[in-house]
Coordinates of C-alpha atoms in Angstrom, one line a residue:
X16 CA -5.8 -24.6 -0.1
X17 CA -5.6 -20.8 -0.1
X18 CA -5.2 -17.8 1.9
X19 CA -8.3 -17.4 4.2
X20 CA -9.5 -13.6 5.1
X21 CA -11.2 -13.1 8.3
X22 CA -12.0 -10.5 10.9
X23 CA -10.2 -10.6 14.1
X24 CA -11.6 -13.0 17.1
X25 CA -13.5 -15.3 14.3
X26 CA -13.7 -18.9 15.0
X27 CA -11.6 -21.1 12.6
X28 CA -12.6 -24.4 11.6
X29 CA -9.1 -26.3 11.7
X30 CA -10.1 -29.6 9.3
X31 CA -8.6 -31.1 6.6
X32 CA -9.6 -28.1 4.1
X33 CA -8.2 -25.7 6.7
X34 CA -4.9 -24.1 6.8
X35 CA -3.9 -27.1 9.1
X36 CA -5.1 -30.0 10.9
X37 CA -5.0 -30.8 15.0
X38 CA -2.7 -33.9 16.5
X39 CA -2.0 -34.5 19.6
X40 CA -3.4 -33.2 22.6
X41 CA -0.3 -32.0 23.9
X42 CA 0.7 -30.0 20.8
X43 CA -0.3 -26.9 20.3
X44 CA -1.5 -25.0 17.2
X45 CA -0.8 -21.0 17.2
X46 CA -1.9 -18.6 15.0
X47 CA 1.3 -15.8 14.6
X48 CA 3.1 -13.4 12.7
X49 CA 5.7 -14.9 9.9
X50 CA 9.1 -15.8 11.9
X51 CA 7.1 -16.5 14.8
X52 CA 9.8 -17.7 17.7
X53 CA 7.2 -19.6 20.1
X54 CA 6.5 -17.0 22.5
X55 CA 3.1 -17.6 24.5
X56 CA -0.2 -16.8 23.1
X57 CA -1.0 -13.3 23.5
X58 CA -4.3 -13.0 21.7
X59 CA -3.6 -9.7 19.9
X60 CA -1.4 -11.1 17.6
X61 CA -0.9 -15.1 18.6
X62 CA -3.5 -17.5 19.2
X63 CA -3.3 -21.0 20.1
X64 CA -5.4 -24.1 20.6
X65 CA -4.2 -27.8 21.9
X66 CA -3.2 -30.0 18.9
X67 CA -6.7 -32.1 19.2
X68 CA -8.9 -28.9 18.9
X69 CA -11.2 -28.6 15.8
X70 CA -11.5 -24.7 16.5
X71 CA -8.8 -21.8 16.9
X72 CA -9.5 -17.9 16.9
X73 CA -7.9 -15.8 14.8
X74 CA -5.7 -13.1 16.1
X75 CA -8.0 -9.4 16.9
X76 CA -5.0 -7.1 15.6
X77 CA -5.4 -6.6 11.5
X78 CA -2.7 -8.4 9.8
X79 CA -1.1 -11.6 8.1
X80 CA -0.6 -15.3 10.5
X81 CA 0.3 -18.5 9.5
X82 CA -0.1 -21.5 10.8
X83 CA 2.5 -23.1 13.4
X84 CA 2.3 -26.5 15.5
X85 CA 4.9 -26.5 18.6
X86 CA 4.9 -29.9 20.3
X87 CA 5.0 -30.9 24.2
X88 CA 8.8 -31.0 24.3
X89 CA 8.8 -27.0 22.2
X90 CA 10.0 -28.2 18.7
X91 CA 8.0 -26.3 16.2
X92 CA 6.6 -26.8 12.6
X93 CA 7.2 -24.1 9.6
X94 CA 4.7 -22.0 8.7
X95 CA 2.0 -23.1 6.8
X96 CA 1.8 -22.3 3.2
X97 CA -1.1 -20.2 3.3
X98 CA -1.8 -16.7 5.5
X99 CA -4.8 -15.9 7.7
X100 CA -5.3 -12.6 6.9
X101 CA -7.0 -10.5 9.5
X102 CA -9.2 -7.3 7.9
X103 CA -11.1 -5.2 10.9
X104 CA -11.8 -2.6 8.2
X105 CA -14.6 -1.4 5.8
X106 CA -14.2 -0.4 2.3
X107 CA -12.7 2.8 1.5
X108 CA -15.1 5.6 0.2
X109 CA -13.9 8.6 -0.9
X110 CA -15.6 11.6 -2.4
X111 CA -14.6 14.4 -4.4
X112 CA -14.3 17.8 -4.4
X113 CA -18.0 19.5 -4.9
X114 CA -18.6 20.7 -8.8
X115 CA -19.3 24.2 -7.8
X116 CA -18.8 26.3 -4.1
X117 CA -21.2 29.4 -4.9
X118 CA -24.6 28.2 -5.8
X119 CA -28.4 30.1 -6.3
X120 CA -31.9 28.1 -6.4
X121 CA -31.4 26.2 -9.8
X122 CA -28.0 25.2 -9.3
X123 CA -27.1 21.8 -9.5
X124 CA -23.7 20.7 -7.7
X125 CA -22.3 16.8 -8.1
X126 CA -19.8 14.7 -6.2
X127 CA -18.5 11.6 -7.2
X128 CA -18.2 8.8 -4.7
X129 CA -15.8 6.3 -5.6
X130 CA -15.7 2.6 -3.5
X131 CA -12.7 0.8 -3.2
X132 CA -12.3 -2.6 -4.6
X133 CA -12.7 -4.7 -1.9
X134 CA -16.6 -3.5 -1.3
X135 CA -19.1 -5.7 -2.8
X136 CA -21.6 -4.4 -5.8
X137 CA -24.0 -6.1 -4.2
X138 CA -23.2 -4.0 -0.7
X139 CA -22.8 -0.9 -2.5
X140 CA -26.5 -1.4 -5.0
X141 CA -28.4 -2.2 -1.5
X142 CA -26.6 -0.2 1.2
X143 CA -26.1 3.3 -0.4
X144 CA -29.3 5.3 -0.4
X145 CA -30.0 9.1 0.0
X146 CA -31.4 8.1 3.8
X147 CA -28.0 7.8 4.7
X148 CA -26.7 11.3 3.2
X149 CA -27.5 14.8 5.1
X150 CA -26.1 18.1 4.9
X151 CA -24.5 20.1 7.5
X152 CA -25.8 23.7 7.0
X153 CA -25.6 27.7 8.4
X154 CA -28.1 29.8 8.0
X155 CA -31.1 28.9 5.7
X156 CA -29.2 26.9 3.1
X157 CA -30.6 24.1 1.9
X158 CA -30.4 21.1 -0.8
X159 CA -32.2 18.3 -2.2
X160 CA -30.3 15.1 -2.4
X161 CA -30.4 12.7 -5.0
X162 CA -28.1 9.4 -6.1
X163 CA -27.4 8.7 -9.7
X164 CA -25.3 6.1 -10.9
X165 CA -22.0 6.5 -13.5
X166 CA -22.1 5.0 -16.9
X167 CA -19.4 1.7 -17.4
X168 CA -18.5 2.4 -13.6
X169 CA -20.0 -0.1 -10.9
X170 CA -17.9 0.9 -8.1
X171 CA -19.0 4.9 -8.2
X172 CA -22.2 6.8 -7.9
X173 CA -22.7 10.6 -8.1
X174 CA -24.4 12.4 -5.3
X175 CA -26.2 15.6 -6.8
X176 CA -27.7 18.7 -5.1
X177 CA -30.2 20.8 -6.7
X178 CA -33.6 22.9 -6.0
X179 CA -31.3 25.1 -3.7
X180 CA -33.5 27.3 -1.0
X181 CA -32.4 30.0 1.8
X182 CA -29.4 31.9 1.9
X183 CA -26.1 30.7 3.8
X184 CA -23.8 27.8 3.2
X185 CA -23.4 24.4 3.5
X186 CA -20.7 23.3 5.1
X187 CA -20.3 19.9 5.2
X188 CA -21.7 16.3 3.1
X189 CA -22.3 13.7 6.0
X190 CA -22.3 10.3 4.0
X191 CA -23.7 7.5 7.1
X192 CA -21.9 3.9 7.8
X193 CA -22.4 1.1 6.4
X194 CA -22.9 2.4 3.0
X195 CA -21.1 -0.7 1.6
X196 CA -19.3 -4.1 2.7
X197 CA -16.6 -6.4 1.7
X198 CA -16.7 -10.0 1.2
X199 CA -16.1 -10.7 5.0
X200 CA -19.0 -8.2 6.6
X201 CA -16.7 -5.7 7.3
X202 CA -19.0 -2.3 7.0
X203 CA -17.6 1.4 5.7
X204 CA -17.4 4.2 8.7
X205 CA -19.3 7.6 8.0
X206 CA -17.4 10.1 6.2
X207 CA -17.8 13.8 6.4
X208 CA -16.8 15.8 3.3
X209 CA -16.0 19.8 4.2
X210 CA -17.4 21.3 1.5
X211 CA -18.3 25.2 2.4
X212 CA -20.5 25.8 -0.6
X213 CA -22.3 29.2 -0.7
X214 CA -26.0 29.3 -0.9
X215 CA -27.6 32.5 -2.6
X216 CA -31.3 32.2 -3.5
X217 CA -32.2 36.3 -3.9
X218 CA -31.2 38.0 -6.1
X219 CA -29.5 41.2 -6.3
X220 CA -31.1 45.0 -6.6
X221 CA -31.7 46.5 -9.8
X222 CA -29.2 49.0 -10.5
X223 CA -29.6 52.9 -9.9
X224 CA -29.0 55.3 -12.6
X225 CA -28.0 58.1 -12.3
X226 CA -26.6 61.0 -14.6
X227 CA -24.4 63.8 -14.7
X228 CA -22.4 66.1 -17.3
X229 CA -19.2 65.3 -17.3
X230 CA -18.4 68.9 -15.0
X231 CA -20.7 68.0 -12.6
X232 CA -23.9 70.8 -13.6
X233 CA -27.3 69.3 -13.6
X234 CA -29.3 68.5 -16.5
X235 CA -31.8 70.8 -17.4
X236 CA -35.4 68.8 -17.3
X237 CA -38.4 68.3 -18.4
X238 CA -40.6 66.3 -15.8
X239 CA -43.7 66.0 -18.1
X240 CA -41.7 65.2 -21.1
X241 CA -43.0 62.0 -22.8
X242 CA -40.3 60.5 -24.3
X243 CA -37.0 62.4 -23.3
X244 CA -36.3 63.8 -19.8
X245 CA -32.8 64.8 -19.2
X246 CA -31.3 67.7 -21.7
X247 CA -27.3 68.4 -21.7
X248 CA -25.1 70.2 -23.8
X249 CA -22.2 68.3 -22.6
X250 CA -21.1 64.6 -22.3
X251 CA -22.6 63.1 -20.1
X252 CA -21.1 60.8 -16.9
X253 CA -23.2 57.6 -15.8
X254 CA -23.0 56.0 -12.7
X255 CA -24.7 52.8 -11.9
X256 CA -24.8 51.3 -8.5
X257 CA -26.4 47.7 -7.2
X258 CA -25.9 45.6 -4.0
X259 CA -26.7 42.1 -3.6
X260 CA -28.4 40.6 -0.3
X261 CA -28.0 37.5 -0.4
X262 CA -24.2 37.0 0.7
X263 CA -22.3 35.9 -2.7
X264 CA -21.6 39.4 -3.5
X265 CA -21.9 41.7 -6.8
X266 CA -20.3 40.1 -9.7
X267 CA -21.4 42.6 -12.6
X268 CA -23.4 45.5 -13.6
X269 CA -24.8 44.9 -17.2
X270 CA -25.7 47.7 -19.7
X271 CA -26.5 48.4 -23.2
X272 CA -27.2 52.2 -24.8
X273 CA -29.6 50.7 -27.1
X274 CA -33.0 48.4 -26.7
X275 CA -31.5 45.7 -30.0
X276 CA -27.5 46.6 -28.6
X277 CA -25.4 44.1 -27.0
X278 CA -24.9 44.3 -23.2
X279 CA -21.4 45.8 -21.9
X280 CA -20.4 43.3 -18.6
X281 CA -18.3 45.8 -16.0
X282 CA -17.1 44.3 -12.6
X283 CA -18.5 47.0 -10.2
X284 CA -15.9 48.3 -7.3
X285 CA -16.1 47.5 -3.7
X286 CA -19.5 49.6 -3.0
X287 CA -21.2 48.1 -6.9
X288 CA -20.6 51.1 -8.5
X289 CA -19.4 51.5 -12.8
X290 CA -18.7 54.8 -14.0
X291 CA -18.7 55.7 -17.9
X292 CA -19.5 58.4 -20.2
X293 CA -22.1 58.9 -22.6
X294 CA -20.4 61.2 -25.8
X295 CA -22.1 64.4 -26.7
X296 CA -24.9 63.9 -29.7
X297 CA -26.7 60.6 -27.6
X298 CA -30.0 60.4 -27.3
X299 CA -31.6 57.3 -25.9
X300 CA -31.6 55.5 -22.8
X301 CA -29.4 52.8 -20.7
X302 CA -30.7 49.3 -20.3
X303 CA -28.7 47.7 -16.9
X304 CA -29.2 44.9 -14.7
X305 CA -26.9 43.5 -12.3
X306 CA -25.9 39.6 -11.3
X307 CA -24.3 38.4 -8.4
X308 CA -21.4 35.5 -8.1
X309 CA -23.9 32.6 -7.7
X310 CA -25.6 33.7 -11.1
X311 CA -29.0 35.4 -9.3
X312 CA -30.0 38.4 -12.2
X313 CA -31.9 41.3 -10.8
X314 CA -34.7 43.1 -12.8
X315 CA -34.3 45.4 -16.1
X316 CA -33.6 49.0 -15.4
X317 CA -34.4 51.6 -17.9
X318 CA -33.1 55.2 -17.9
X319 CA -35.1 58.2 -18.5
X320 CA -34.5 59.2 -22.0
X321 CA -31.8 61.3 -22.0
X322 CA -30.1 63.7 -24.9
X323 CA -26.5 65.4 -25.1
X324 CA -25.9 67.6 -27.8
X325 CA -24.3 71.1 -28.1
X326 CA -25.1 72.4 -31.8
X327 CA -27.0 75.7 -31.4
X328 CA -30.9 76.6 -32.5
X329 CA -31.3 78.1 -35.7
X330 CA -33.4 81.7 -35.4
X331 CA -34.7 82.9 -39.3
X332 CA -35.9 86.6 -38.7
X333 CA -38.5 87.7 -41.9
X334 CA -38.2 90.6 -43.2
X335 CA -34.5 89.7 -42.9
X336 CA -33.9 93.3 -43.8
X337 CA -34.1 95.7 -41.0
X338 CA -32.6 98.7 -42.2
X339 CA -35.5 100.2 -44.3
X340 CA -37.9 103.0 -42.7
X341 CA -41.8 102.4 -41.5
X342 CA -44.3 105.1 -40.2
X343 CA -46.4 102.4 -38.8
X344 CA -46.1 98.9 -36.4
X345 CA -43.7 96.7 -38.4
X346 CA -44.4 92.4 -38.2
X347 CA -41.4 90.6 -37.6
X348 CA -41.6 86.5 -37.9
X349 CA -39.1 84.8 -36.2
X350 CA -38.5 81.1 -36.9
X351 CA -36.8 79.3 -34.0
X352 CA -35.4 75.5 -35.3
X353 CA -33.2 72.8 -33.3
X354 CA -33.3 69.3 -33.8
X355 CA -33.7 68.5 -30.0
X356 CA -36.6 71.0 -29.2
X357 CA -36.6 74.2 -27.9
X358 CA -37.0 74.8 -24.1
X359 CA -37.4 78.9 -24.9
X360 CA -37.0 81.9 -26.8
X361 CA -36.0 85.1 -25.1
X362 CA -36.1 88.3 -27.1
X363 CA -35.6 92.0 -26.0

């Protein structure tokens, strides 16, 4: 009374609920292909039984057959109303495209895995569990695995990665067979998903600082000087330099000229170098820290505190008048100001 799905080779019941009923022994009853022209039985793609037979196979080749009855003298029927349709194959699963490809340890990365609609929720709630998911990795890399399920959507489930460790990259999601089943016990096939998601889990080195005036002269320096180190009279050129070791490469080099200022984000060249210039009249220090592409954040740096300015000491000489005569040793007092400190005084 309807269209009958079955895998090939299975054993059909011909009766009187069947797609057609036996006669006589000398007929015979043939599964085949629509605009079937009584060719012999072949078992690929036509099957046959004599007319008295309860039981026929199906055809082993996927497709649609109807029902035919060719009699001893090879007159044969129409095809019956309704197809045998045989269905060798699993459910469909496909996966997406990962969330992210350049991970570090916290990361979280999600694929969606979708079953087609001829795979059972029942198949899919007690077939598809992490046992049947692993990773193909290089180097370190590696993941843990978890399923969660999608709100409003029966026929998908989200595989998620997270708590990455080790440095390298995993290559490829290996999802098992038999992860789900339609209504005839046909199972899925394992699918491999490329995926080629990098795997960083150290972060990068602090930068080095290191300073300059803008003509290339040293700074003049005070090596026991609490607060302030580095003395210029000239602008002043910074170069900051990181690497990152764990393969995802440098991303930026972060800095800031005050402790309450906001961080300047520079992409470093092809060794992790940034250049800039601090303007004659700072005094302070650079904050920097540098990140790599998976998101890893090395340590705060802090500069030696560092001045540039180029307005010159004040010198007040008392008596200001020197002109007048003295028979005897005359006291001079001579007041040396500048608003940076004075490294000497030289007199002759």
């Amino acid at each position: 009374s309807k269209d009958l799905y079955v895998k090939g080779g299975d054993v059909i019941t011909l009766d009187s609920t069947s797609l057609g009923a036996g006669g006589l022994e000398s007929d015979r009853d043939r599964f085949a292909p629509i605009n079937y022209n009584g060719i012999p039985a072949n078992t690929t793609t036509i099957t046959s039984t004599h007319g008295a037979s309860l039981y026929i196979n199906a055809p082993l080749n996927e497709g649609e057959y109807y029902l035919y009855v060719v009699d001893s003298a090879g007159n044969m029927s129409g095809a019956s109303s309704h197809k045998l349709i045989v269905d060798n194959s699993g459910p469909i699963v496909t996966i997406s495209e990962p969330s992210k490809t350049i991970v570090k340890g916290n990361s979280e990365v999600e694929y969606l895995v979708t079953f087609a609609n001829d795979a059972t929720l029942d198949s899919i709630t007690n077939l598809f569990k992490k046992s049947k998911i692993g990773l193909e990795t290089t180097g370190s890399a590696n993941a843990a695995i978890s399923i969660e399920s999608v709100p409003g959507n029966d026929r998908q489930r989200k595989i998620k990665l997270s708590d990455f460790t080790g440095n390298g990259s995993i290559d490829s999601l290996v999802i098992g067979s038999d992860i789900c089943r339609d209504s005839i016990d046909n199972m899925s096939v394992q699918i491999t998903k490329n995926t080629a998601i990098l795997v960083d889990s150290t972060v990068p080195t602090g930068p080095t600082v290191s300073m300059t005036n803008v003509n290339g002269g040293d700074f003049n320096k005070f090596l026991n000087f609490i607060t302030f180190k580095n003395f210029c009279k000239e602008a002043i050129k910074v170069s900051l330099q990181a690497s990152d070791l764990g393969g995802s490469n440098l991303s930026k080099i972060y800095y800031k000229l005050s402790e309450n200022g906001d961080y300047t984000a520079v992409t470093p060249d092809a060794q992790g170098k940034i250049t800039f210039e601090l303007p004659v009249s700072f005094k302070g220090n650079v904050w920097t820290y540098s990140e790599d592409s998976s998101g890893n954040t090395s340590a705060l740096v802090k500069s030696d505190g560092t001045i540039s300015e180029n307005s010159a000491p004040t010198i007040v000489v008392t008596p200001a008048d020197l002109t007048a005569w003295s028979k005897g040793d005359t006291t001079l007092n001579v007041n040396v100001g500048d608003n940076e400190g004075v490294k000497e005084i030289r007199y002759s």
